[in-house]
CSV table of N, CA, C and O in Angstrom, one decimal:
chain,number,residue,atom,x,y,z
A,1,MET,N,12.3,146.1,32.9
A,1,MET,CA,11.8,145.9,34.2
A,1,MET,C,12.4,144.6,34.9
A,1,MET,O,12.2,144.4,36.1
A,2,THR,N,13.2,143.8,34.2
A,2,THR,CA,13.6,142.6,34.8
A,2,THR,C,15.1,142.6,35.3
A,2,THR,O,15.5,141.7,35.9
A,3,ASP,N,15.8,143.7,35.1
A,3,ASP,CA,17.2,143.8,35.6
A,3,ASP,C,17.2,144.5,36.9
A,3,ASP,O,17.0,145.7,37.0
A,4,PHE,N,17.5,143.8,38.0
A,4,PHE,CA,17.6,144.4,39.3
A,4,PHE,C,18.5,143.5,40.2
A,4,PHE,O,18.6,142.4,39.9
A,5,LYS,N,19.1,144.2,41.1
A,5,LYS,CA,19.9,143.4,42.1
A,5,LYS,C,19.3,143.7,43.5
A,5,LYS,O,19.0,144.8,43.8
A,6,LEU,N,19.3,142.7,44.3
A,6,LEU,CA,18.8,142.8,45.7
A,6,LEU,C,19.9,143.4,46.5
A,6,LEU,O,21.0,142.9,46.7
A,7,ASP,N,19.6,144.6,47.1
A,7,ASP,CA,20.5,145.3,48.0
A,7,ASP,C,19.9,145.0,49.4
A,7,ASP,O,18.7,145.1,49.6
A,8,THR,N,20.8,144.7,50.3
A,8,THR,CA,20.3,144.3,51.7
A,8,THR,C,19.6,145.4,52.4
A,8,THR,O,18.9,145.2,53.3
A,9,ARG,N,19.7,146.6,51.9
A,9,ARG,CA,19.0,147.8,52.5
A,9,ARG,C,17.6,148.0,51.8
A,9,ARG,O,16.8,148.8,52.3
A,10,LYS,N,17.3,147.2,50.8
A,10,LYS,CA,16.1,147.4,50.1
A,10,LYS,C,15.1,146.3,50.6
A,10,LYS,O,15.5,145.3,51.1
A,11,VAL,N,13.8,146.5,50.3
A,11,VAL,CA,12.8,145.6,50.8
A,11,VAL,C,12.2,144.9,49.5
A,11,VAL,O,11.6,145.6,48.7
A,12,MET,N,12.3,143.6,49.5
A,12,MET,CA,11.8,142.8,48.4
A,12,MET,C,10.5,142.1,48.9
A,12,MET,O,10.5,141.6,50.0
A,13,LYS,N,9.5,142.2,48.1
A,13,LYS,CA,8.2,141.5,48.4
A,13,LYS,C,7.8,140.7,47.1
A,13,LYS,O,7.9,141.2,46.0
A,14,ILE,N,7.3,139.5,47.4
A,14,ILE,CA,6.8,138.7,46.3
A,14,ILE,C,5.3,138.4,46.6
A,14,ILE,O,4.9,138.0,47.7
A,15,TYR,N,4.5,138.7,45.6
A,15,TYR,CA,3.1,138.5,45.6
A,15,TYR,C,2.7,137.3,44.7
A,15,TYR,O,2.8,137.4,43.5
A,16,ASP,N,2.4,136.2,45.3
A,16,ASP,CA,2.0,135.0,44.6
A,16,ASP,C,0.6,135.0,44.2
A,16,ASP,O,-0.3,135.7,44.7
A,17,ALA,N,0.3,134.2,43.2
A,17,ALA,CA,-1.1,133.9,42.9
A,17,ALA,C,-1.7,133.1,44.0
A,17,ALA,O,-1.0,132.9,45.0
A,18,THR,N,-2.9,132.6,43.9
A,18,THR,CA,-3.5,131.7,44.9
A,18,THR,C,-2.7,130.4,44.9
A,18,THR,O,-2.7,129.7,43.9
A,19,LEU,N,-2.1,130.1,46.1
A,19,LEU,CA,-1.4,128.8,46.3
A,19,LEU,C,-2.2,128.0,47.4
A,19,LEU,O,-2.9,128.6,48.2
A,20,CYS,N,-2.0,126.7,47.4
A,20,CYS,CA,-2.7,125.9,48.3
A,20,CYS,C,-2.1,126.1,49.8
A,20,CYS,O,-2.8,125.8,50.7
A,21,CYS,N,-0.9,126.6,49.9
A,21,CYS,CA,-0.3,126.9,51.2
A,21,CYS,C,0.7,128.0,51.0
A,21,CYS,O,0.9,128.4,49.9
A,22,PRO,N,1.3,128.5,52.0
A,22,PRO,CA,2.1,129.7,51.9
A,22,PRO,C,3.3,129.6,50.9
A,22,PRO,O,3.7,130.5,50.2
A,23,THR,N,3.8,128.4,50.7
A,23,THR,CA,4.9,128.2,49.7
A,23,THR,C,4.5,127.5,48.4
A,23,THR,O,5.2,127.6,47.5
A,24,GLY,N,3.3,126.9,48.4
A,24,GLY,CA,2.9,126.2,47.2
A,24,GLY,C,3.5,124.8,47.1
A,24,GLY,O,3.4,124.1,46.2
A,25,LEU,N,4.3,124.4,48.2
A,25,LEU,CA,5.0,123.1,48.2
A,25,LEU,C,4.1,122.0,48.9
A,25,LEU,O,4.5,121.4,49.9
A,26,CYS,N,3.0,121.8,48.4
A,26,CYS,CA,2.1,120.7,48.9
A,26,CYS,C,1.6,119.9,47.8
A,26,CYS,O,1.6,120.3,46.6
A,27,GLY,N,1.0,118.8,48.1
A,27,GLY,CA,0.5,117.9,47.1
A,27,GLY,C,1.6,117.0,46.4
A,27,GLY,O,2.7,117.0,46.9
A,28,VAL,N,1.2,116.3,45.4
A,28,VAL,CA,2.2,115.4,44.8
A,28,VAL,C,2.9,116.0,43.6
A,28,VAL,O,3.9,115.5,43.2
A,29,ASP,N,2.3,117.0,43.0
A,29,ASP,CA,2.9,117.6,41.8
A,29,ASP,C,3.4,119.0,42.1
A,29,ASP,O,2.8,120.0,41.8
A,30,ILE,N,4.6,119.0,42.7
A,30,ILE,CA,5.3,120.3,43.1
A,30,ILE,C,5.9,121.0,42.0
A,30,ILE,O,6.8,120.4,41.3
A,31,ASP,N,5.6,122.2,41.8
A,31,ASP,CA,6.2,123.1,40.8
A,31,ASP,C,7.7,123.3,41.1
A,31,ASP,O,8.0,123.9,42.2
A,32,PRO,N,8.7,123.0,40.3
A,32,PRO,CA,10.1,123.1,40.6
A,32,PRO,C,10.4,124.6,40.8
A,32,PRO,O,11.3,124.9,41.6
A,33,GLU,N,9.7,125.5,40.2
A,33,GLU,CA,10.0,127.0,40.4
A,33,GLU,C,9.6,127.4,41.8
A,33,GLU,O,10.3,128.2,42.4
A,34,LEU,N,8.5,126.9,42.3
A,34,LEU,CA,8.1,127.1,43.7
A,34,LEU,C,9.1,126.6,44.7
A,34,LEU,O,9.4,127.2,45.7
A,35,MET,N,9.7,125.4,44.4
A,35,MET,CA,10.7,124.8,45.2
A,35,MET,C,12.0,125.7,45.2
A,35,MET,O,12.5,125.9,46.3
A,36,ARG,N,12.4,126.1,44.0
A,36,ARG,CA,13.5,127.0,43.9
A,36,ARG,C,13.4,128.2,44.8
A,36,ARG,O,14.2,128.6,45.5
A,37,MET,N,12.2,128.9,44.7
A,37,MET,CA,11.9,130.1,45.4
A,37,MET,C,11.9,129.8,46.9
A,37,MET,O,12.5,130.7,47.7
A,38,ALA,N,11.4,128.7,47.3
A,38,ALA,CA,11.4,128.4,48.8
A,38,ALA,C,12.8,128.3,49.3
A,38,ALA,O,13.1,128.8,50.4
A,39,VAL,N,13.7,127.6,48.5
A,39,VAL,CA,15.1,127.4,48.9
A,39,VAL,C,15.8,128.8,48.9
A,39,VAL,O,16.5,129.1,49.9
A,40,VAL,N,15.6,129.6,47.9
A,40,VAL,CA,16.3,130.9,47.8
A,40,VAL,C,15.8,131.8,48.9
A,40,VAL,O,16.7,132.4,49.6
A,41,LEU,N,14.5,131.9,49.2
A,41,LEU,CA,14.0,132.7,50.3
A,41,LEU,C,14.5,132.3,51.6
A,41,LEU,O,14.8,133.1,52.5
A,42,GLU,N,14.6,131.0,51.8
A,42,GLU,CA,15.1,130.5,53.1
A,42,GLU,C,16.6,130.8,53.3
A,42,GLU,O,17.1,131.2,54.3
A,43,THR,N,17.4,130.7,52.2
A,43,THR,CA,18.8,131.1,52.2
A,43,THR,C,19.0,132.5,52.5
A,43,THR,O,19.8,132.9,53.3
A,44,LEU,N,18.2,133.4,51.9
A,44,LEU,CA,18.2,134.8,52.2
A,44,LEU,C,17.9,135.1,53.6
A,44,LEU,O,18.6,135.9,54.3
A,45,LYS,N,16.9,134.4,54.1
A,45,LYS,CA,16.5,134.6,55.5
A,45,LYS,C,17.6,134.3,56.5
A,45,LYS,O,17.9,135.0,57.4
A,46,LYS,N,18.3,133.2,56.2
A,46,LYS,CA,19.4,132.7,57.0
A,46,LYS,C,20.6,133.7,57.0
A,46,LYS,O,21.3,133.8,57.9
A,47,LYS,N,20.7,134.5,55.9
A,47,LYS,CA,21.7,135.5,55.8
A,47,LYS,C,21.2,136.9,56.3
A,47,LYS,O,21.9,137.9,56.2
A,48,GLY,N,20.0,136.9,56.9
A,48,GLY,CA,19.5,138.1,57.5
A,48,GLY,C,18.9,139.1,56.5
A,48,GLY,O,18.7,140.3,56.8
A,49,ILE,N,18.6,138.6,55.3
A,49,ILE,CA,17.9,139.4,54.3
A,49,ILE,C,16.5,139.0,54.2
A,49,ILE,O,16.1,138.0,53.6
A,50,PRO,N,15.6,139.8,54.8
A,50,PRO,CA,14.2,139.4,54.8
A,50,PRO,C,13.5,139.7,53.5
A,50,PRO,O,13.8,140.7,52.8
A,51,VAL,N,12.7,138.8,53.1
A,51,VAL,CA,11.8,139.0,51.9
A,51,VAL,C,10.4,138.6,52.3
A,51,VAL,O,10.2,137.5,52.8
A,52,ASP,N,9.5,139.5,52.1
A,52,ASP,CA,8.1,139.3,52.4
A,52,ASP,C,7.5,138.5,51.2
A,52,ASP,O,7.7,138.9,50.1
A,53,ARG,N,6.7,137.5,51.5
A,53,ARG,CA,6.0,136.7,50.5
A,53,ARG,C,4.6,136.6,50.9
A,53,ARG,O,4.3,136.2,52.0
A,54,PHE,N,3.7,136.9,49.9
A,54,PHE,CA,2.3,136.9,50.2
A,54,PHE,C,1.6,135.9,49.2
A,54,PHE,O,2.0,135.8,48.1
A,55,ASN,N,0.5,135.3,49.7
A,55,ASN,CA,-0.3,134.4,48.9
A,55,ASN,C,-1.7,135.0,48.8
A,55,ASN,O,-2.3,135.3,49.8
A,56,LEU,N,-2.2,135.1,47.6
A,56,LEU,CA,-3.5,135.7,47.4
A,56,LEU,C,-4.6,135.0,48.2
A,56,LEU,O,-5.5,135.7,48.8
A,57,ARG,N,-4.5,133.7,48.4
A,57,ARG,CA,-5.5,133.0,49.2
A,57,ARG,C,-5.5,133.4,50.7
A,57,ARG,O,-6.5,133.6,51.3
A,58,ASP,N,-4.3,133.5,51.2
A,58,ASP,CA,-4.1,133.7,52.6
A,58,ASP,C,-4.0,135.2,53.0
A,58,ASP,O,-4.3,135.5,54.2
A,59,ASN,N,-3.6,136.0,52.1
A,59,ASN,CA,-3.4,137.5,52.4
A,59,ASN,C,-4.2,138.4,51.4
A,59,ASN,O,-3.6,139.3,50.9
A,60,PRO,N,-5.4,138.2,51.2
A,60,PRO,CA,-6.1,139.0,50.2
A,60,PRO,C,-6.1,140.5,50.5
A,60,PRO,O,-6.0,141.3,49.6
A,61,GLN,N,-6.2,140.8,51.8
A,61,GLN,CA,-6.2,142.3,52.1
A,61,GLN,C,-4.9,143.0,51.7
A,61,GLN,O,-5.0,144.2,51.3
A,62,VAL,N,-3.8,142.3,51.7
A,62,VAL,CA,-2.5,142.9,51.3
A,62,VAL,C,-2.6,143.3,49.8
A,62,VAL,O,-2.1,144.4,49.5
A,63,TYR,N,-3.3,142.5,49.0
A,63,TYR,CA,-3.4,142.8,47.6
A,63,TYR,C,-4.4,143.9,47.4
A,63,TYR,O,-4.2,144.7,46.4
A,64,VAL,N,-5.4,144.0,48.2
A,64,VAL,CA,-6.3,145.1,48.1
A,64,VAL,C,-5.7,146.5,48.5
A,64,VAL,O,-5.9,147.5,47.9
A,65,ASP,N,-4.9,146.4,49.6
A,65,ASP,CA,-4.3,147.6,50.2
A,65,ASP,C,-3.2,148.2,49.4
A,65,ASP,O,-2.9,149.4,49.5
A,66,ASN,N,-2.5,147.4,48.6
A,66,ASN,CA,-1.4,147.9,47.8
A,66,ASN,C,-1.9,148.3,46.5
A,66,ASN,O,-2.3,147.5,45.6
A,67,LYS,N,-2.0,149.6,46.2
A,67,LYS,CA,-2.6,150.2,45.0
A,67,LYS,C,-2.0,149.6,43.7
A,67,LYS,O,-2.7,149.2,42.8
A,68,ALA,N,-0.6,149.5,43.6
A,68,ALA,CA,0.0,148.9,42.4
A,68,ALA,C,-0.4,147.5,42.2
A,68,ALA,O,-0.7,147.1,41.0
A,69,ILE,N,-0.4,146.7,43.2
A,69,ILE,CA,-0.7,145.3,43.1
A,69,ILE,C,-2.2,145.1,42.8
A,69,ILE,O,-2.6,144.3,41.9
A,70,ASN,N,-3.0,145.9,43.4
A,70,ASN,CA,-4.5,145.8,43.2
A,70,ASN,C,-4.8,146.3,41.7
A,70,ASN,O,-5.6,145.6,41.1
A,71,ASP,N,-4.1,147.3,41.2
A,71,ASP,CA,-4.3,147.7,39.9
A,71,ASP,C,-3.9,146.6,38.9
A,71,ASP,O,-4.7,146.4,37.9
A,72,CYS,N,-2.8,145.9,39.1
A,72,CYS,CA,-2.4,144.8,38.3
A,72,CYS,C,-3.5,143.7,38.3
A,72,CYS,O,-3.9,143.2,37.2
A,73,LEU,N,-4.0,143.4,39.5
A,73,LEU,CA,-5.0,142.3,39.6
A,73,LEU,C,-6.3,142.7,38.9
A,73,LEU,O,-6.8,141.9,38.1
A,74,MET,N,-6.7,144.0,39.0
A,74,MET,CA,-7.9,144.4,38.4
A,74,MET,C,-7.8,144.5,36.9
A,74,MET,O,-8.7,144.2,36.1
A,75,ASN,N,-6.6,145.0,36.4
A,75,ASN,CA,-6.4,145.3,35.0
A,75,ASN,C,-5.9,144.1,34.2
A,75,ASN,O,-6.1,144.1,33.0
A,76,GLU,N,-5.2,143.2,34.8
A,76,GLU,CA,-4.5,142.1,34.1
A,76,GLU,C,-4.9,140.8,34.6
A,76,GLU,O,-4.5,139.8,34.0
A,77,SER,N,-5.8,140.7,35.6
A,77,SER,CA,-6.2,139.4,36.2
A,77,SER,C,-5.1,138.7,37.0
A,77,SER,O,-4.0,139.2,37.0
A,78,ALA,N,-5.5,137.6,37.6
A,78,ALA,CA,-4.5,136.9,38.4
A,78,ALA,C,-3.4,136.3,37.6
A,78,ALA,O,-2.4,135.8,38.2
A,79,GLU,N,-3.5,136.3,36.3
A,79,GLU,CA,-2.5,135.8,35.4
A,79,GLU,C,-1.2,136.6,35.5
A,79,GLU,O,-0.1,136.2,35.1
A,80,VAL,N,-1.3,137.8,36.1
A,80,VAL,CA,-0.1,138.7,36.2
A,80,VAL,C,0.9,138.2,37.3
A,80,VAL,O,2.0,138.6,37.4
A,81,PHE,N,0.4,137.3,38.2
A,81,PHE,CA,1.2,136.9,39.3
A,81,PHE,C,2.1,135.7,38.9
A,81,PHE,O,1.8,135.0,38.0
A,82,PRO,N,3.3,135.6,39.5
A,82,PRO,CA,3.8,136.4,40.7
A,82,PRO,C,4.3,137.7,40.3
A,82,PRO,O,4.7,137.9,39.1
A,83,ILE,N,4.3,138.6,41.2
A,83,ILE,CA,4.8,140.0,41.1
A,83,ILE,C,5.9,140.2,42.1
A,83,ILE,O,5.7,139.8,43.3
A,84,THR,N,7.0,140.8,41.7
A,84,THR,CA,8.0,141.1,42.7
A,84,THR,C,8.2,142.6,42.8
A,84,THR,O,8.2,143.3,41.7
A,85,THR,N,8.2,143.1,44.0
A,85,THR,CA,8.5,144.6,44.1
A,85,THR,C,9.8,144.8,44.9
A,85,THR,O,10.2,143.9,45.7
A,86,LEU,N,10.4,145.9,44.7
A,86,LEU,CA,11.6,146.3,45.4
A,86,LEU,C,11.4,147.7,45.8
A,86,LEU,O,11.1,148.6,45.0
A,87,ASP,N,11.3,147.9,47.1
A,87,ASP,CA,11.0,149.2,47.7
A,87,ASP,C,9.7,149.7,47.2
A,87,ASP,O,9.6,150.9,46.9
A,88,GLY,N,8.7,148.8,47.0
A,88,GLY,CA,7.4,149.2,46.6
A,88,GLY,C,7.2,149.4,45.1
A,88,GLY,O,6.1,149.6,44.6
A,89,GLU,N,8.3,149.3,44.3
A,89,GLU,CA,8.2,149.4,42.9
A,89,GLU,C,8.1,148.1,42.2
A,89,GLU,O,9.0,147.2,42.6
A,90,ILE,N,7.2,147.9,41.3
A,90,ILE,CA,7.1,146.6,40.6
A,90,ILE,C,8.3,146.4,39.7
A,90,ILE,O,8.6,147.3,38.9
A,91,VAL,N,9.1,145.4,39.9
A,91,VAL,CA,10.3,145.1,39.1
A,91,VAL,C,10.1,143.9,38.2
A,91,VAL,O,10.9,143.7,37.3
A,92,LEU,N,9.1,143.0,38.5
A,92,LEU,CA,9.0,141.8,37.7
A,92,LEU,C,7.5,141.3,37.8
A,92,LEU,O,7.0,141.3,38.9
A,93,LYS,N,7.0,140.9,36.7
A,93,LYS,CA,5.6,140.3,36.7
A,93,LYS,C,5.7,139.0,35.9
A,93,LYS,O,6.5,138.8,35.1
A,94,LYS,N,4.7,138.1,36.3
A,94,LYS,CA,4.5,136.9,35.6
A,94,LYS,C,5.7,135.9,35.7
A,94,LYS,O,5.7,134.9,35.0
A,95,ALA,N,6.6,136.1,36.6
A,95,ALA,CA,7.7,135.2,36.8
A,95,ALA,C,8.4,135.5,38.1
A,95,ALA,O,8.3,136.7,38.6
A,96,TYR,N,9.1,134.6,38.7
A,96,TYR,CA,9.9,134.8,39.9
A,96,TYR,C,11.3,135.3,39.4
A,96,TYR,O,11.7,135.0,38.4
A,97,PRO,N,11.9,136.1,40.3
A,97,PRO,CA,13.3,136.6,40.0
A,97,PRO,C,14.2,135.4,39.9
A,97,PRO,O,14.1,134.4,40.6
A,98,SER,N,15.1,135.5,38.9
A,98,SER,CA,16.1,134.4,38.8
A,98,SER,C,17.1,134.5,40.0
A,98,SER,O,17.2,135.6,40.7
A,99,ASN,N,17.9,133.5,40.2
A,99,ASN,CA,18.9,133.5,41.2
A,99,ASN,C,19.9,134.7,40.9
A,99,ASN,O,20.4,135.3,41.8
A,100,ALA,N,20.3,134.9,39.7
A,100,ALA,CA,21.2,136.0,39.3
A,100,ALA,C,20.6,137.3,39.6
A,100,ALA,O,21.3,138.2,40.1
A,101,GLN,N,19.3,137.5,39.4
A,101,GLN,CA,18.7,138.8,39.8
A,101,GLN,C,18.7,139.0,41.3
A,101,GLN,O,18.9,140.1,41.7
A,102,ILE,N,18.4,138.0,42.0
A,102,ILE,CA,18.4,138.1,43.5
A,102,ILE,C,19.8,138.3,44.0
A,102,ILE,O,20.1,139.2,44.8
């Protein structure tokens, strides 16, 4: 489930756990992985490759409306996040995609 390549024609979405803000880059103890993802997603955006990113705190209805994401949340708890989907299919759980995967 962890080997995938981002095709500019595909839609990638990242579903985060509850973060204090949309990127999780707030406070004094910033998670380096959240920083890496923010930089990667901004780079993709500048190249015209959109990636949707959702925060459970700010977008709870998105998690409810997406059956696959909701099932993960209900069956595996919030410990399953982050989840990455590609064209609606879950391709990665419990970790962010690596730079090589992206």
